[in-house]
């Protein structure tokens, strides 16, 4: 078995009973969302272990072959063209290895949330939809559903019980809003319960979104 991805771990209290695996976007790293923990409201929630993994480095075609942390290659600005299916599936296995480690540490799938921003959102859906048991949730920020035609055949009946939070900027120039809403509409058509939010922002986060995430965590983990 390949080595586990490097991670940063933060716990909101002793003996956590929930794990959130939070994946960064293209060119970022595991540190990217650690500061957000100071912005979220954990009042009334059980102790949570946050796991921020580093994607491996690779040359990224859209950036002239520059080597950076990336979950998979991106070939076109049109994110639906020439998708890196092999890269997506390889990273899915690495995320599933992190899920398995949490299982070994006593956290069952139904107490694990997959979360991610942009590419990390794509990895959340790539992995979460294919699980053979319900997860606690999927937190999908400023991203999209990759290899959607394959996901149509590969999503599991068990994963439909996993609640999904999707949030997006209306002026996002990187993952444009129609790509995100099309992903949402597919998920709903397949039977997923999707809580959708959009905000007057670009490819980023805003305080209203952080507040909505806090509220969703309380509903999901309460």
Short mmCIF file of C-alpha atoms in Angstrom, two decimals:
data_model
loop_
_atom_site.label_atom_id
_atom_site.label_comp_id
_atom_site.label_asym_id
_atom_site.label_seq_id
_atom_site.Cartn_x
_atom_site.Cartn_y
_atom_site.Cartn_z
CA UNK A 1 0.00 0.00 0.00
CA UNK A 2 1.28 3.47 -0.85
CA UNK A 3 2.30 5.85 1.90
CA UNK A 4 -0.39 8.01 3.48
CA UNK A 5 -0.52 11.63 2.39
CA UNK A 6 1.17 14.17 4.63
CA UNK A 7 -1.42 15.86 6.84
CA UNK A 8 -1.87 18.60 9.39
CA UNK A 9 -4.22 17.62 12.22
CA UNK A 10 -6.10 19.90 14.61
CA UNK A 11 -8.57 18.80 17.28
CA UNK A 12 -11.30 20.98 18.79
CA UNK A 13 -11.31 18.93 22.00
CA UNK A 14 -10.09 15.79 23.70
CA UNK A 15 -11.06 12.36 22.36
CA UNK A 16 -12.70 13.48 19.11
CA UNK A 17 -15.67 11.45 17.87
CA UNK A 18 -15.90 13.16 14.47
CA UNK A 19 -13.30 13.56 11.73
CA UNK A 20 -13.36 16.11 8.91
CA UNK A 21 -10.94 15.50 6.03
CA UNK A 22 -10.54 18.89 4.33
CA UNK A 23 -8.85 19.08 0.91
CA UNK A 24 -7.19 22.22 -0.49
CA UNK A 25 -7.39 23.65 -3.99
CA UNK A 26 -4.92 23.66 -6.87
CA UNK A 27 -1.50 25.01 -5.92
CA UNK A 28 -2.41 25.46 -2.24
CA UNK A 29 -1.40 23.10 0.57
CA UNK A 30 -2.56 21.59 3.85
CA UNK A 31 -2.12 24.93 5.68
CA UNK A 32 -4.66 26.71 3.52
CA UNK A 33 -7.79 26.17 5.60
CA UNK A 34 -6.27 25.76 9.06
CA UNK A 35 -6.94 29.46 9.92
CA UNK A 36 -10.64 28.93 9.14
CA UNK A 37 -10.96 26.88 12.34
CA UNK A 38 -10.80 30.17 14.26
CA UNK A 39 -13.81 31.43 12.27
CA UNK A 40 -16.13 28.43 12.68
CA UNK A 41 -18.52 28.17 15.62
CA UNK A 42 -18.18 24.80 17.37
CA UNK A 43 -20.60 25.57 20.21
CA UNK A 44 -22.57 22.45 21.12
CA UNK A 45 -20.61 20.22 18.76
CA UNK A 46 -18.66 17.10 19.78
CA UNK A 47 -14.86 17.19 19.64
CA UNK A 48 -13.75 17.13 16.00
CA UNK A 49 -10.45 16.03 14.47
CA UNK A 50 -9.69 18.13 11.39
CA UNK A 51 -7.33 16.46 8.90
CA UNK A 52 -5.81 18.70 6.23
CA UNK A 53 -3.92 16.55 3.68
CA UNK A 54 -1.30 17.73 1.20
CA UNK A 55 -1.94 16.69 -2.38
CA UNK A 56 1.17 15.38 -4.08
CA UNK A 57 3.07 17.59 -6.53
CA UNK A 58 2.74 17.19 -10.29
CA UNK A 59 3.12 19.23 -13.46
CA UNK A 60 -0.19 20.96 -14.24
CA UNK A 61 -0.91 21.38 -17.94
CA UNK A 62 -3.08 24.50 -17.65
CA UNK A 63 -0.25 26.23 -15.80
CA UNK A 64 2.35 25.50 -18.45
CA UNK A 65 3.50 22.27 -16.84
CA UNK A 66 4.57 24.05 -13.65
CA UNK A 67 4.95 21.57 -10.79
CA UNK A 68 2.61 22.27 -7.86
CA UNK A 69 0.37 20.50 -5.41
CA UNK A 70 -2.59 19.17 -7.33
CA UNK A 71 -5.09 16.36 -6.85
CA UNK A 72 -5.18 15.76 -10.62
CA UNK A 73 -4.08 17.45 -13.82
CA UNK A 74 -6.18 20.17 -15.43
CA UNK A 75 -5.85 20.42 -19.18
CA UNK A 76 -8.42 23.09 -20.15
CA UNK A 77 -10.15 26.10 -18.63
CA UNK A 78 -13.29 24.24 -19.73
CA UNK A 79 -13.13 21.86 -16.78
CA UNK A 80 -15.31 19.24 -18.48
CA UNK A 81 -12.88 18.68 -21.37
CA UNK A 82 -10.13 16.02 -21.25
CA UNK A 83 -10.53 15.35 -17.55
CA UNK A 84 -7.68 13.54 -15.82
CA UNK A 85 -9.64 10.45 -14.84
CA UNK A 86 -6.53 8.49 -13.87
CA UNK A 87 -5.36 11.31 -11.59
CA UNK A 88 -8.80 11.64 -10.00
CA UNK A 89 -8.98 7.93 -9.27
CA UNK A 90 -5.43 7.80 -7.89
CA UNK A 91 -6.19 10.66 -5.49
CA UNK A 92 -9.50 9.03 -4.55
CA UNK A 93 -7.55 6.00 -3.30
CA UNK A 94 -5.34 8.28 -1.20
CA UNK A 95 -8.36 9.97 0.36
CA UNK A 96 -9.93 6.58 1.03
CA UNK A 97 -6.72 5.56 2.82
CA UNK A 98 -7.20 8.55 5.14
CA UNK A 99 -10.80 7.46 5.76
CA UNK A 100 -9.55 3.95 6.59
CA UNK A 101 -7.04 5.41 9.06
CA UNK A 102 -9.86 7.26 10.83
CA UNK A 103 -11.85 4.01 10.95
CA UNK A 104 -8.82 2.35 12.57
CA UNK A 105 -8.72 5.19 15.11
CA UNK A 106 -12.32 4.48 16.08
CA UNK A 107 -14.22 6.97 13.88
CA UNK A 108 -16.81 5.18 11.69
CA UNK A 109 -17.77 6.47 8.25
CA UNK A 110 -21.04 7.92 9.53
CA UNK A 111 -18.96 10.30 11.70
CA UNK A 112 -16.59 11.40 8.90
CA UNK A 113 -17.14 14.48 6.73
CA UNK A 114 -15.27 14.99 3.48
CA UNK A 115 -14.71 18.67 2.70
CA UNK A 116 -12.86 20.61 0.04
CA UNK A 117 -12.43 23.83 -1.90
CA UNK A 118 -12.23 23.93 -5.73
CA UNK A 119 -10.16 20.85 -6.70
CA UNK A 120 -10.67 19.67 -3.13
CA UNK A 121 -14.44 19.95 -3.67
CA UNK A 122 -14.10 17.82 -6.79
CA UNK A 123 -12.20 15.23 -4.74
CA UNK A 124 -14.90 15.32 -2.05
CA UNK A 125 -17.53 14.36 -4.62
CA UNK A 126 -15.24 11.97 -6.50
CA UNK A 127 -14.66 10.04 -3.28
CA UNK A 128 -17.86 10.55 -1.32
CA UNK A 129 -20.28 9.46 -4.03
CA UNK A 130 -18.51 6.11 -4.37
CA UNK A 131 -18.51 5.07 -0.71
CA UNK A 132 -20.21 1.81 0.24
CA UNK A 133 -21.55 3.33 3.46
CA UNK A 134 -23.04 6.66 4.53
CA UNK A 135 -20.67 9.46 5.51
CA UNK A 136 -21.61 12.20 7.96
CA UNK A 137 -21.53 14.71 5.13
CA UNK A 138 -19.86 16.23 2.09
CA UNK A 139 -18.88 19.90 2.29
CA UNK A 140 -18.37 21.19 -1.26
CA UNK A 141 -17.01 24.71 -1.72
CA UNK A 142 -16.46 26.50 -5.04
CA UNK A 143 -16.06 23.30 -7.01
CA UNK A 144 -17.82 20.85 -9.30
CA UNK A 145 -18.57 17.20 -9.95
CA UNK A 146 -15.72 15.63 -11.97
CA UNK A 147 -16.11 12.86 -14.58
CA UNK A 148 -19.86 13.24 -14.20
CA UNK A 149 -20.74 10.61 -16.81
CA UNK A 150 -18.76 8.02 -14.84
CA UNK A 151 -20.24 9.21 -11.55
CA UNK A 152 -23.71 8.61 -13.00
CA UNK A 153 -22.91 4.88 -13.11
CA UNK A 154 -20.58 4.65 -10.10
CA UNK A 155 -22.36 6.53 -7.30
CA UNK A 156 -23.63 4.13 -4.66
CA UNK A 157 -27.08 3.74 -3.17
CA UNK A 158 -25.53 4.01 0.30
CA UNK A 159 -23.95 7.39 -0.45
CA UNK A 160 -27.36 8.94 -1.20
CA UNK A 161 -27.97 9.10 2.56
CA UNK A 162 -24.99 11.46 2.94
CA UNK A 163 -26.07 15.13 3.21
CA UNK A 164 -24.28 17.52 0.87
CA UNK A 165 -23.54 21.22 1.46
CA UNK A 166 -22.64 23.11 -1.74
CA UNK A 167 -21.57 26.76 -1.83
CA UNK A 168 -20.36 28.91 -4.70
CA UNK A 169 -19.53 32.47 -5.70
CA UNK A 170 -21.84 34.01 -8.27
CA UNK A 171 -18.90 35.79 -9.93
CA UNK A 172 -16.46 32.87 -9.78
CA UNK A 173 -14.16 33.13 -12.85
CA UNK A 174 -12.34 29.84 -12.13
CA UNK A 175 -15.22 27.39 -11.68
CA UNK A 176 -18.05 29.32 -13.25
CA UNK A 177 -21.45 29.21 -11.58
CA UNK A 178 -23.22 27.23 -14.36
CA UNK A 179 -20.75 24.36 -13.89
CA UNK A 180 -21.53 24.27 -10.19
CA UNK A 181 -25.30 24.48 -10.62
CA UNK A 182 -25.18 21.73 -13.26
CA UNK A 183 -23.31 19.56 -10.74
CA UNK A 184 -25.92 20.36 -8.09
CA UNK A 185 -28.77 19.51 -10.45
CA UNK A 186 -27.23 16.14 -11.35
CA UNK A 187 -26.81 15.25 -7.67
CA UNK A 188 -30.42 16.19 -6.93
CA UNK A 189 -31.63 14.17 -9.94
CA UNK A 190 -29.73 11.15 -8.61
CA UNK A 191 -31.49 11.43 -5.26
CA UNK A 192 -29.00 13.31 -3.07
CA UNK A 193 -30.12 15.84 -0.46
CA UNK A 194 -28.19 19.00 -1.42
CA UNK A 195 -28.21 22.22 0.60
CA UNK A 196 -27.21 24.93 -1.88
CA UNK A 197 -25.85 28.41 -1.16
CA UNK A 198 -24.45 31.08 -3.47
CA UNK A 199 -22.84 34.36 -2.53
CA UNK A 200 -21.75 37.66 -4.18
CA UNK A 201 -18.07 36.67 -4.38
CA UNK A 202 -15.50 35.22 -6.76
CA UNK A 203 -13.37 32.06 -6.20
CA UNK A 204 -13.07 32.53 -2.47
CA UNK A 205 -14.94 32.38 0.83
CA UNK A 206 -16.98 34.98 2.69
CA UNK A 207 -18.17 35.41 6.27
CA UNK A 208 -21.78 34.54 5.43
CA UNK A 209 -20.54 31.27 3.96
CA UNK A 210 -18.50 30.50 7.09
CA UNK A 211 -21.60 31.13 9.21
CA UNK A 212 -23.67 28.84 6.98
CA UNK A 213 -21.03 26.10 7.28
CA UNK A 214 -21.13 26.39 11.08
CA UNK A 215 -24.92 26.07 11.04
CA UNK A 216 -24.77 23.06 8.69
CA UNK A 217 -22.20 21.32 10.90
CA UNK A 218 -24.53 21.74 13.88
CA UNK A 219 -27.49 20.30 11.97
CA UNK A 220 -25.42 17.48 10.50
CA UNK A 221 -23.55 16.44 13.65
CA UNK A 222 -26.21 17.33 16.21
#
